[in-house]
Amino acid sequence: MAKQYDLNDDSVVVVIGSGAGGGTLGTELALKGIDTVILEAGGRHEIDDFENDEWGNFGKISWLDKRTTSGSWRVANDFSGLPAWIVKAVGGSTVHWAGASLRFQDYEFKAKTTYGDIDGASLLDWPLTLAELEPYYDKAEDRMGVTRTHGIEGLPGNNNFKVMKAGADKLGYKNCHTGRMAINSASRDGRPACSQVGFCFQGCKFGAKWSTLYAEIPKGEQTGKLEVRPNSQVLMIEHDDSGKVNAVVYADKDGNQQRQKARAVCVAGNSIESPRLLLNSASSLFPDGLANSSGQVGKNYMRHMTGSVYAVFDKPVRMYRGTTMAGIITDESVNDPARGFVGGYEMETLALGVPFMAAFLNPGAWGREFTAAMDMYENMAGMWLVGEDMPQESNAITLHDSEKDQYGLAVPNVHFDDHANDIAMRNHAYQQGSAVYNAVGATQTYPTPPYPSTHNLGTNRMSEKPEQGVVNKWGQSHDIANLFVSDGSQFTTGGAENPTLTIVTLALRQADYIAEQMSQKAI
Amino acid sequence: MNTIPNMNFSRRRFLQTSSAAALVIVGGALINQQEAWGLETKALKPESMQTLIQMARDIFPHDRFADKIYAVAVKGYDDAAVDDEALKGIIEDGISELNQLANNGFDADYINVGWESDRNALLKQVESGPLFQKLRGDLVVSIYNNHDVWAMLGYEGESFSKGGYIERGFNDLEWL
């Protein structure tokens, strides 16, 4: 009963992207009775398509279109063509995400005020507060079934968590548990409890993990107010003479160009594609790209301070069994400049299978030091370290001057340099992560460098003042009233927390705003 | 391909000075009598395939992996080289260079340099070259995506068809 809209129907809201931001927003708009078309660049892979196979599923769902990298970050050297590890499919990166669902803390919305002037950082306070977002955080957590909220029980701890917990206790950390996870600990919302399969990153075969693919979009489609068009790569957003956006040009599954008219357009293609699209949509009226009078589109790219620690023990751990990220220590997620850096970081259990461990443990390495680690795979425990990185104007998504994609459009270049604060935080996190494992008898620890970015943020940031950012507190562009940004690119700063819950929260809040603006005929 | 051969590893290693010694070339084929397999080459010289197998072991040395694991990981180059002159050139030229360096330093071809540390020193000299870069980049996938390797490293692979680990030991760790 999913609706099909005419290309010339100019009453529809067009949402570009179907992940945490776009999939949630599109569904919520439809539930409100608003005619909505979601254009998704990737295909529609339902649960049956997912494979418990790291490389197999990677090849199937990842965003592998050409991208270039620059800057001093190690990813540019190790994975020069793959700056980001995200999904190109209906559901976006909610297909492969781990499920960690943490609220931002109050001080993180006031980064500039809290941290002060940090050399080289383009910090700003968000134009909204935790208090304003709390009702929507509540709604998002309930909708996603986040454990340890709304009376939902925590997940049981797996072997990897047991090691983390024992180490955390020995070290004196006070806040270690199996996380706030959008993974069912008991059946809920028509989806079963987690079966501890262990392939969270390859798409949950049981559907126990929340994803817009099966937990949101079908509900939107059932209203008859939502059409999702997969294999639809948006090339450009068009506008009328007054500067209002009015259509979206995309390449369909056969590569033919189509033009969908629109009453409003919401961009949710993740923090690389979203600014790329705005920049590629430059016109005579907007020569620097849409919504870019500030010059901030594509700037302030953030990817979180990340790293991992894997540790070897004299007995088996088998960390790969069970929920990948159901384990967290939050004690370091505070702002304590006495540690030598501002902002905080989370320590979260993480396991990779043998194929990805080989690729990511120490990219480029060979010889006995490397194989000694791989030989101890069964006895390894692992954690991911994820914290707030400093926004820097020079960290940016730009259009490549010569490389073009299959549609003749400039490919994005992703430039990133670590800020000194990021490096100090990573070193502290490596030290603390190793200490957790050493406390329970690790014989080796491996400080593992960042993977290609999974948390891409900030390239269309929210700001109070139009000259400092791209969108206002509703994700509405400062320049064009009926153009919205609905993904993590609207983040003013990154916080320490995994971003999905906040992206969903902002999308739910934005849906209310769009509905109100439409009913007032403001857009 | 089988998993771990059922034999005494320390004895086997003692008898085998280098893994390459277990490989003999007969006509156009590589024969490993101990592991009971053979490999005929189509485009590459059999000596080159033998060298690739040794390089693969030296780049990712796992002493409990049979030669077969490494042979499987590099076998695809011979198939690809049939229609890919550029690849064939990278391999044959890279091996010539490596053997030249080995003869200069050790008066022997690469596979006959007895100690791994000496072979490593040779690999270090070609580390930035196209053959090494290609081999390392491909092997890190081809070796570690081999299900026989998974079994030896204690990785169980897919679990959905078995109902996950909810009833199969996701929290069976008792030693803490």
mmCIF file of N, CA and C in Angstrom, chain A residues 52-55 156-159 162-163 166 194-199 205-206 313-318 320-322 352-355 358-359 363-368 370-371 374-375 377-378 440, chain B residues 58-65 116 119-120 123-124 127 132 136 140-141 144-145 147 149-150 152-161 163-176:
data_model
loop_
_atom_site.group_PDB
_atom_site.id
_atom_site.type_symbol
_atom_site.label_atom_id
_atom_site.label_comp_id
_atom_site.label_asym_id
_atom_site.label_seq_id
_atom_site.Cartn_x
_atom_site.Cartn_y
_atom_site.Cartn_z
ATOM 1 N N ASN A 52 26.059 -12.894 7.705
ATOM 2 C CA ASN A 52 26.999 -12.966 8.830
ATOM 3 C C ASN A 52 28.405 -13.152 8.267
ATOM 4 N N ASP A 53 28.870 -12.187 7.520
ATOM 5 C CA ASP A 53 30.159 -12.322 6.848
ATOM 6 C C ASP A 53 30.679 -10.899 6.646
ATOM 7 N N GLU A 54 31.829 -10.602 7.246
ATOM 8 C CA GLU A 54 32.256 -9.202 7.286
ATOM 9 C C GLU A 54 32.511 -8.618 5.899
ATOM 10 N N TRP A 55 33.368 -9.266 5.123
ATOM 11 C CA TRP A 55 33.653 -8.712 3.790
ATOM 12 C C TRP A 55 32.463 -8.880 2.860
ATOM 13 N N PRO A 156 21.969 -8.626 28.582
ATOM 14 C CA PRO A 156 22.915 -9.416 29.372
ATOM 15 C C PRO A 156 24.348 -9.187 28.872
ATOM 16 N N GLY A 157 25.302 -9.279 29.764
ATOM 17 C CA GLY A 157 26.695 -9.034 29.381
ATOM 18 C C GLY A 157 27.318 -10.263 28.725
ATOM 19 N N ASN A 158 28.044 -10.051 27.642
ATOM 20 C CA ASN A 158 28.739 -11.168 26.999
ATOM 21 C C ASN A 158 30.159 -11.296 27.560
ATOM 22 N N ASN A 159 30.949 -12.185 26.984
ATOM 23 C CA ASN A 159 32.312 -12.411 27.491
ATOM 24 C C ASN A 159 33.168 -11.152 27.436
ATOM 25 N N LYS A 162 32.264 -8.992 30.254
ATOM 26 C CA LYS A 162 32.743 -9.500 31.551
ATOM 27 C C LYS A 162 34.174 -9.043 31.828
ATOM 28 N N VAL A 163 35.017 -9.082 30.788
ATOM 29 C CA VAL A 163 36.406 -8.661 30.956
ATOM 30 C C VAL A 163 36.461 -7.160 31.239
ATOM 31 N N ALA A 166 35.177 -6.452 34.845
ATOM 32 C CA ALA A 166 36.128 -6.842 35.892
ATOM 33 C C ALA A 166 37.275 -5.837 35.969
ATOM 34 N N CYS A 194 17.300 -9.825 21.459
ATOM 35 C CA CYS A 194 18.618 -10.131 20.898
ATOM 36 C C CYS A 194 18.986 -11.593 21.151
ATOM 37 N N SER A 195 19.487 -12.265 20.114
ATOM 38 C CA SER A 195 19.933 -13.654 20.235
ATOM 39 C C SER A 195 21.444 -13.771 20.342
ATOM 40 N N GLN A 196 22.126 -12.642 20.557
ATOM 41 C CA GLN A 196 23.579 -12.666 20.761
ATOM 42 C C GLN A 196 24.302 -13.291 19.566
ATOM 43 N N VAL A 197 23.871 -12.887 18.378
ATOM 44 C CA VAL A 197 24.464 -13.416 17.146
ATOM 45 C C VAL A 197 25.900 -12.919 16.960
ATOM 46 N N GLY A 198 26.098 -11.637 17.278
ATOM 47 C CA GLY A 198 27.454 -11.105 17.207
ATOM 48 C C GLY A 198 27.809 -10.411 15.908
ATOM 49 N N PHE A 199 26.896 -10.286 14.990
ATOM 50 C CA PHE A 199 27.177 -9.594 13.727
ATOM 51 C C PHE A 199 26.349 -8.312 13.623
ATOM 52 N N LYS A 205 20.193 -9.948 11.792
ATOM 53 C CA LYS A 205 19.361 -10.948 11.099
ATOM 54 C C LYS A 205 18.051 -11.216 11.838
ATOM 55 N N PHE A 206 17.991 -10.884 13.119
ATOM 56 C CA PHE A 206 16.752 -11.096 13.868
ATOM 57 C C PHE A 206 15.890 -9.831 13.935
ATOM 58 N N PHE A 313 44.794 -12.148 26.605
ATOM 59 C CA PHE A 313 44.842 -12.811 27.906
ATOM 60 C C PHE A 313 45.369 -14.230 27.748
ATOM 61 N N ASP A 314 45.663 -14.855 28.871
ATOM 62 C CA ASP A 314 46.203 -16.214 28.777
ATOM 63 C C ASP A 314 45.106 -17.266 28.634
ATOM 64 N N LYS A 315 43.858 -16.816 28.634
ATOM 65 C CA LYS A 315 42.747 -17.755 28.442
ATOM 66 C C LYS A 315 41.757 -17.170 27.429
ATOM 67 N N PRO A 316 40.918 -18.031 26.868
ATOM 68 C CA PRO A 316 40.000 -17.548 25.816
ATOM 69 C C PRO A 316 38.979 -16.525 26.317
ATOM 70 N N VAL A 317 38.657 -15.577 25.452
ATOM 71 C CA VAL A 317 37.589 -14.601 25.709
ATOM 72 C C VAL A 317 36.449 -14.819 24.710
ATOM 73 N N ARG A 318 36.800 -14.973 23.457
ATOM 74 C CA ARG A 318 35.817 -15.093 22.365
ATOM 75 C C ARG A 318 34.889 -13.881 22.358
ATOM 76 N N TYR A 320 33.887 -12.063 20.088
ATOM 77 C CA TYR A 320 32.975 -11.901 18.955
ATOM 78 C C TYR A 320 31.596 -12.471 19.233
ATOM 79 N N ARG A 321 31.487 -13.267 20.303
ATOM 80 C CA ARG A 321 30.176 -13.847 20.615
ATOM 81 C C ARG A 321 29.281 -12.787 21.277
ATOM 82 N N GLY A 322 28.126 -12.611 20.717
ATOM 83 C CA GLY A 322 27.134 -11.750 21.363
ATOM 84 C C GLY A 322 27.180 -10.306 20.899
ATOM 85 N N LEU A 352 35.748 -7.301 16.584
ATOM 86 C CA LEU A 352 35.779 -7.500 15.141
ATOM 87 C C LEU A 352 36.006 -8.983 14.899
ATOM 88 N N GLY A 353 35.522 -9.486 13.782
ATOM 89 C CA GLY A 353 35.843 -10.852 13.394
ATOM 90 C C GLY A 353 37.275 -10.902 12.870
ATOM 91 N N VAL A 354 37.750 -12.083 12.558
ATOM 92 C CA VAL A 354 39.121 -12.224 12.051
ATOM 93 C C VAL A 354 39.375 -11.391 10.785
ATOM 94 N N PRO A 355 38.443 -11.378 9.820
ATOM 95 C CA PRO A 355 38.740 -10.601 8.605
ATOM 96 C C PRO A 355 38.951 -9.116 8.886
ATOM 97 N N ALA A 358 42.136 -8.303 11.004
ATOM 98 C CA ALA A 358 43.353 -8.273 10.186
ATOM 99 C C ALA A 358 43.468 -6.941 9.440
ATOM 100 N N ALA A 359 42.337 -6.435 8.979
ATOM 101 C CA ALA A 359 42.369 -5.193 8.198
ATOM 102 C C ALA A 359 42.608 -3.964 9.064
ATOM 103 N N PRO A 363 46.799 -1.177 10.306
ATOM 104 C CA PRO A 363 46.834 -1.202 8.844
ATOM 105 C C PRO A 363 48.245 -0.980 8.308
ATOM 106 N N GLY A 364 48.628 -1.807 7.358
ATOM 107 C CA GLY A 364 49.957 -1.700 6.753
ATOM 108 C C GLY A 364 50.996 -2.584 7.429
ATOM 109 N N ALA A 365 50.667 -3.098 8.619
ATOM 110 C CA ALA A 365 51.655 -3.889 9.368
ATOM 111 C C ALA A 365 51.814 -5.275 8.753
ATOM 112 N N TRP A 366 52.983 -5.863 8.966
ATOM 113 C CA TRP A 366 53.236 -7.249 8.555
ATOM 114 C C TRP A 366 54.323 -7.805 9.458
ATOM 115 N N GLY A 367 54.549 -9.103 9.348
ATOM 116 C CA GLY A 367 55.601 -9.737 10.142
ATOM 117 C C GLY A 367 55.080 -10.280 11.471
ATOM 118 N N ARG A 368 56.017 -10.755 12.284
ATOM 119 C CA ARG A 368 55.637 -11.530 13.466
ATOM 120 C C ARG A 368 54.900 -10.751 14.550
ATOM 121 N N PHE A 370 52.655 -8.579 14.109
ATOM 122 C CA PHE A 370 51.260 -8.584 13.672
ATOM 123 C C PHE A 370 50.642 -9.973 13.805
ATOM 124 N N THR A 371 51.349 -10.993 13.320
ATOM 125 C CA THR A 371 50.734 -12.323 13.354
ATOM 126 C C THR A 371 50.674 -12.879 14.773
ATOM 127 N N MET A 374 47.361 -11.758 15.855
ATOM 128 C CA MET A 374 46.286 -12.519 15.214
ATOM 129 C C MET A 374 46.208 -13.943 15.766
ATOM 130 N N ASP A 375 47.371 -14.516 16.096
ATOM 131 C CA ASP A 375 47.384 -15.875 16.653
ATOM 132 C C ASP A 375 46.641 -15.955 17.986
ATOM 133 N N TYR A 377 43.894 -14.301 18.687
ATOM 134 C CA TYR A 377 42.558 -13.735 18.466
ATOM 135 C C TYR A 377 41.513 -14.266 19.457
ATOM 136 N N GLU A 378 41.553 -15.565 19.683
ATOM 137 C CA GLU A 378 40.534 -16.182 20.544
ATOM 138 C C GLU A 378 40.615 -15.667 21.988
ATOM 139 N N VAL A 440 43.222 -6.817 34.903
ATOM 140 C CA VAL A 440 42.754 -8.206 35.005
ATOM 141 C C VAL A 440 43.679 -9.159 34.244
ATOM 142 N N ASP B 58 56.277 -15.216 4.824
ATOM 143 C CA ASP B 58 57.166 -14.290 5.533
ATOM 144 C C ASP B 58 56.453 -12.983 5.887
ATOM 145 N N ILE B 59 55.496 -12.592 5.067
ATOM 146 C CA ILE B 59 54.756 -11.355 5.362
ATOM 147 C C ILE B 59 53.788 -11.594 6.521
ATOM 148 N N PHE B 60 53.064 -12.698 6.490
ATOM 149 C CA PHE B 60 52.140 -13.034 7.577
ATOM 150 C C PHE B 60 52.484 -14.420 8.130
ATOM 151 N N PRO B 61 53.569 -14.513 8.908
ATOM 152 C CA PRO B 61 54.041 -15.827 9.357
ATOM 153 C C PRO B 61 53.196 -16.422 10.496
ATOM 154 N N HIS B 62 52.530 -17.495 10.189
ATOM 155 C CA HIS B 62 51.814 -18.276 11.208
ATOM 156 C C HIS B 62 52.369 -19.686 11.122
ATOM 157 N N ASP B 63 53.124 -20.105 12.117
ATOM 158 C CA ASP B 63 53.845 -21.370 12.013
ATOM 159 C C ASP B 63 52.931 -22.590 12.004
ATOM 160 N N ARG B 64 51.704 -22.415 12.494
ATOM 161 C CA ARG B 64 50.817 -23.590 12.456
ATOM 162 C C ARG B 64 49.985 -23.643 11.176
ATOM 163 N N PHE B 65 50.156 -22.685 10.279
ATOM 164 C CA PHE B 65 49.447 -22.752 8.999
ATOM 165 C C PHE B 65 50.269 -23.590 8.025
ATOM 166 N N GLU B 116 64.405 -16.501 8.555
ATOM 167 C CA GLU B 116 63.318 -15.555 8.312
ATOM 168 C C GLU B 116 63.794 -14.122 8.502
ATOM 169 N N ARG B 119 65.391 -13.007 5.417
ATOM 170 C CA ARG B 119 64.392 -12.778 4.356
ATOM 171 C C ARG B 119 63.597 -11.500 4.652
ATOM 172 N N ASN B 120 63.294 -11.251 5.932
ATOM 173 C CA ASN B 120 62.599 -10.014 6.306
ATOM 174 C C ASN B 120 63.401 -8.788 5.920
ATOM 175 N N LEU B 123 62.855 -8.247 2.355
ATOM 176 C CA LEU B 123 61.520 -7.696 2.093
ATOM 177 C C LEU B 123 61.463 -6.215 2.454
ATOM 178 N N LYS B 124 62.138 -5.856 3.534
ATOM 179 C CA LYS B 124 62.185 -4.434 3.933
ATOM 180 C C LYS B 124 62.695 -3.561 2.788
ATOM 181 N N GLU B 127 59.854 -3.109 0.326
ATOM 182 C CA GLU B 127 58.560 -2.884 0.972
ATOM 183 C C GLU B 127 57.706 -1.833 0.259
ATOM 184 N N PHE B 132 55.389 -5.904 -3.396
ATOM 185 C CA PHE B 132 55.154 -6.060 -1.967
ATOM 186 C C PHE B 132 53.848 -5.397 -1.558
ATOM 187 N N ARG B 136 50.918 -7.565 0.151
ATOM 188 C CA ARG B 136 50.489 -7.336 1.521
ATOM 189 C C ARG B 136 49.005 -6.957 1.571
ATOM 190 N N VAL B 140 46.210 -9.650 3.264
ATOM 191 C CA VAL B 140 45.548 -9.358 4.531
ATOM 192 C C VAL B 140 44.055 -9.693 4.424
ATOM 193 N N VAL B 141 43.556 -9.691 3.188
ATOM 194 C CA VAL B 141 42.173 -10.135 2.975
ATOM 195 C C VAL B 141 42.134 -11.632 2.682
ATOM 196 N N TYR B 144 43.117 -13.942 5.759
ATOM 197 C CA TYR B 144 42.254 -13.869 6.942
ATOM 198 C C TYR B 144 40.764 -13.978 6.625
ATOM 199 N N ASN B 145 40.459 -14.132 5.343
ATOM 200 C CA ASN B 145 39.065 -14.416 5.003
ATOM 201 C C ASN B 145 38.876 -15.895 4.665
ATOM 202 N N HIS B 147 38.227 -19.602 5.617
ATOM 203 C CA HIS B 147 37.524 -20.228 6.744
ATOM 204 C C HIS B 147 38.399 -21.217 7.508
ATOM 205 N N VAL B 149 41.485 -20.727 8.127
ATOM 206 C CA VAL B 149 42.239 -19.849 9.029
ATOM 207 C C VAL B 149 41.375 -19.451 10.218
ATOM 208 N N TRP B 150 40.113 -19.138 9.949
ATOM 209 C CA TRP B 150 39.210 -18.778 11.050
ATOM 210 C C TRP B 150 39.212 -19.875 12.114
ATOM 211 N N MET B 152 41.441 -22.104 12.757
ATOM 212 C CA MET B 152 42.705 -22.210 13.499
ATOM 213 C C MET B 152 42.878 -21.076 14.496
ATOM 214 N N LEU B 153 42.315 -19.907 14.179
ATOM 215 C CA LEU B 153 42.456 -18.768 15.090
ATOM 216 C C LEU B 153 41.339 -18.722 16.137
ATOM 217 N N GLY B 154 40.429 -19.686 16.073
ATOM 218 C CA GLY B 154 39.381 -19.733 17.084
ATOM 219 C C GLY B 154 38.218 -18.796 16.821
ATOM 220 N N TYR B 155 37.969 -18.522 15.555
ATOM 221 C CA TYR B 155 36.834 -17.662 15.178
ATOM 222 C C TYR B 155 35.782 -18.546 14.536
ATOM 223 N N GLU B 156 34.553 -18.448 15.016
ATOM 224 C CA GLU B 156 33.533 -19.407 14.606
ATOM 225 C C GLU B 156 32.707 -18.988 13.400
ATOM 226 N N GLY B 157 32.872 -17.736 12.936
ATOM 227 C CA GLY B 157 32.144 -17.327 11.732
ATOM 228 C C GLY B 157 30.660 -17.145 11.966
ATOM 229 N N GLU B 158 29.879 -17.385 10.927
ATOM 230 C CA GLU B 158 28.449 -17.051 11.007
ATOM 231 C C GLU B 158 27.757 -17.822 12.122
ATOM 232 N N SER B 159 26.808 -17.176 12.757
ATOM 233 C CA SER B 159 26.145 -17.829 13.884
ATOM 234 C C SER B 159 24.625 -17.761 13.790
ATOM 235 N N PHE B 160 24.129 -17.017 12.814
ATOM 236 C CA PHE B 160 22.671 -16.845 12.710
ATOM 237 C C PHE B 160 21.960 -18.180 12.536
ATOM 238 N N SER B 161 22.525 -19.029 11.655
ATOM 239 C CA SER B 161 21.839 -20.298 11.365
ATOM 240 C C SER B 161 21.797 -21.209 12.587
ATOM 241 N N GLY B 163 21.245 -19.936 15.567
ATOM 242 C CA GLY B 163 20.478 -19.232 16.592
ATOM 243 C C GLY B 163 21.304 -18.267 17.421
ATOM 244 N N GLY B 164 22.457 -17.868 16.893
ATOM 245 C CA GLY B 164 23.320 -16.963 17.654
ATOM 246 C C GLY B 164 23.978 -17.702 18.803
ATOM 247 N N TYR B 165 24.439 -16.929 19.783
ATOM 248 C CA TYR B 165 25.140 -17.530 20.920
ATOM 249 C C TYR B 165 24.325 -17.466 22.204
ATOM 250 N N ILE B 166 23.055 -17.095 22.083
ATOM 251 C CA ILE B 166 22.254 -16.915 23.302
ATOM 252 C C ILE B 166 22.234 -18.198 24.138
ATOM 253 N N GLU B 167 22.225 -19.345 23.446
ATOM 254 C CA GLU B 167 22.259 -20.633 24.151
ATOM 255 C C GLU B 167 23.600 -21.342 23.940
ATOM 256 N N ARG B 168 24.576 -20.627 23.391
ATOM 257 C CA ARG B 168 25.811 -21.310 23.000
ATOM 258 C C ARG B 168 27.061 -20.577 23.483
ATOM 259 N N GLY B 169 26.975 -20.019 24.673
ATOM 260 C CA GLY B 169 28.219 -19.562 25.283
ATOM 261 C C GLY B 169 28.605 -18.114 25.088
ATOM 262 N N PHE B 170 27.621 -17.214 24.866
ATOM 263 C CA PHE B 170 28.018 -15.804 24.718
ATOM 264 C C PHE B 170 28.614 -15.246 26.011
ATOM 265 N N ASN B 171 28.264 -15.896 27.141
ATOM 266 C CA ASN B 171 28.771 -15.400 28.440
ATOM 267 C C ASN B 171 29.385 -16.533 29.255
ATOM 268 N N ASP B 172 30.096 -17.436 28.554
ATOM 269 C CA ASP B 172 30.603 -18.633 29.244
ATOM 270 C C ASP B 172 31.981 -18.435 29.877
ATOM 271 N N LEU B 173 32.488 -17.238 29.860
ATOM 272 C CA LEU B 173 33.823 -16.989 30.423
ATOM 273 C C LEU B 173 33.776 -17.125 31.947
ATOM 274 N N GLU B 174 34.635 -18.004 32.480
ATOM 275 C CA GLU B 174 34.587 -18.280 33.922
ATOM 276 C C GLU B 174 35.890 -17.959 34.638
ATOM 277 N N TRP B 175 36.931 -17.605 33.914
ATOM 278 C CA TRP B 175 38.255 -17.542 34.544
ATOM 279 C C TRP B 175 38.561 -16.245 35.284
ATOM 280 N N LEU B 176 37.710 -15.263 35.157
ATOM 281 C CA LEU B 176 38.023 -13.980 35.817
ATOM 282 C C LEU B 176 37.899 -14.064 37.337
#
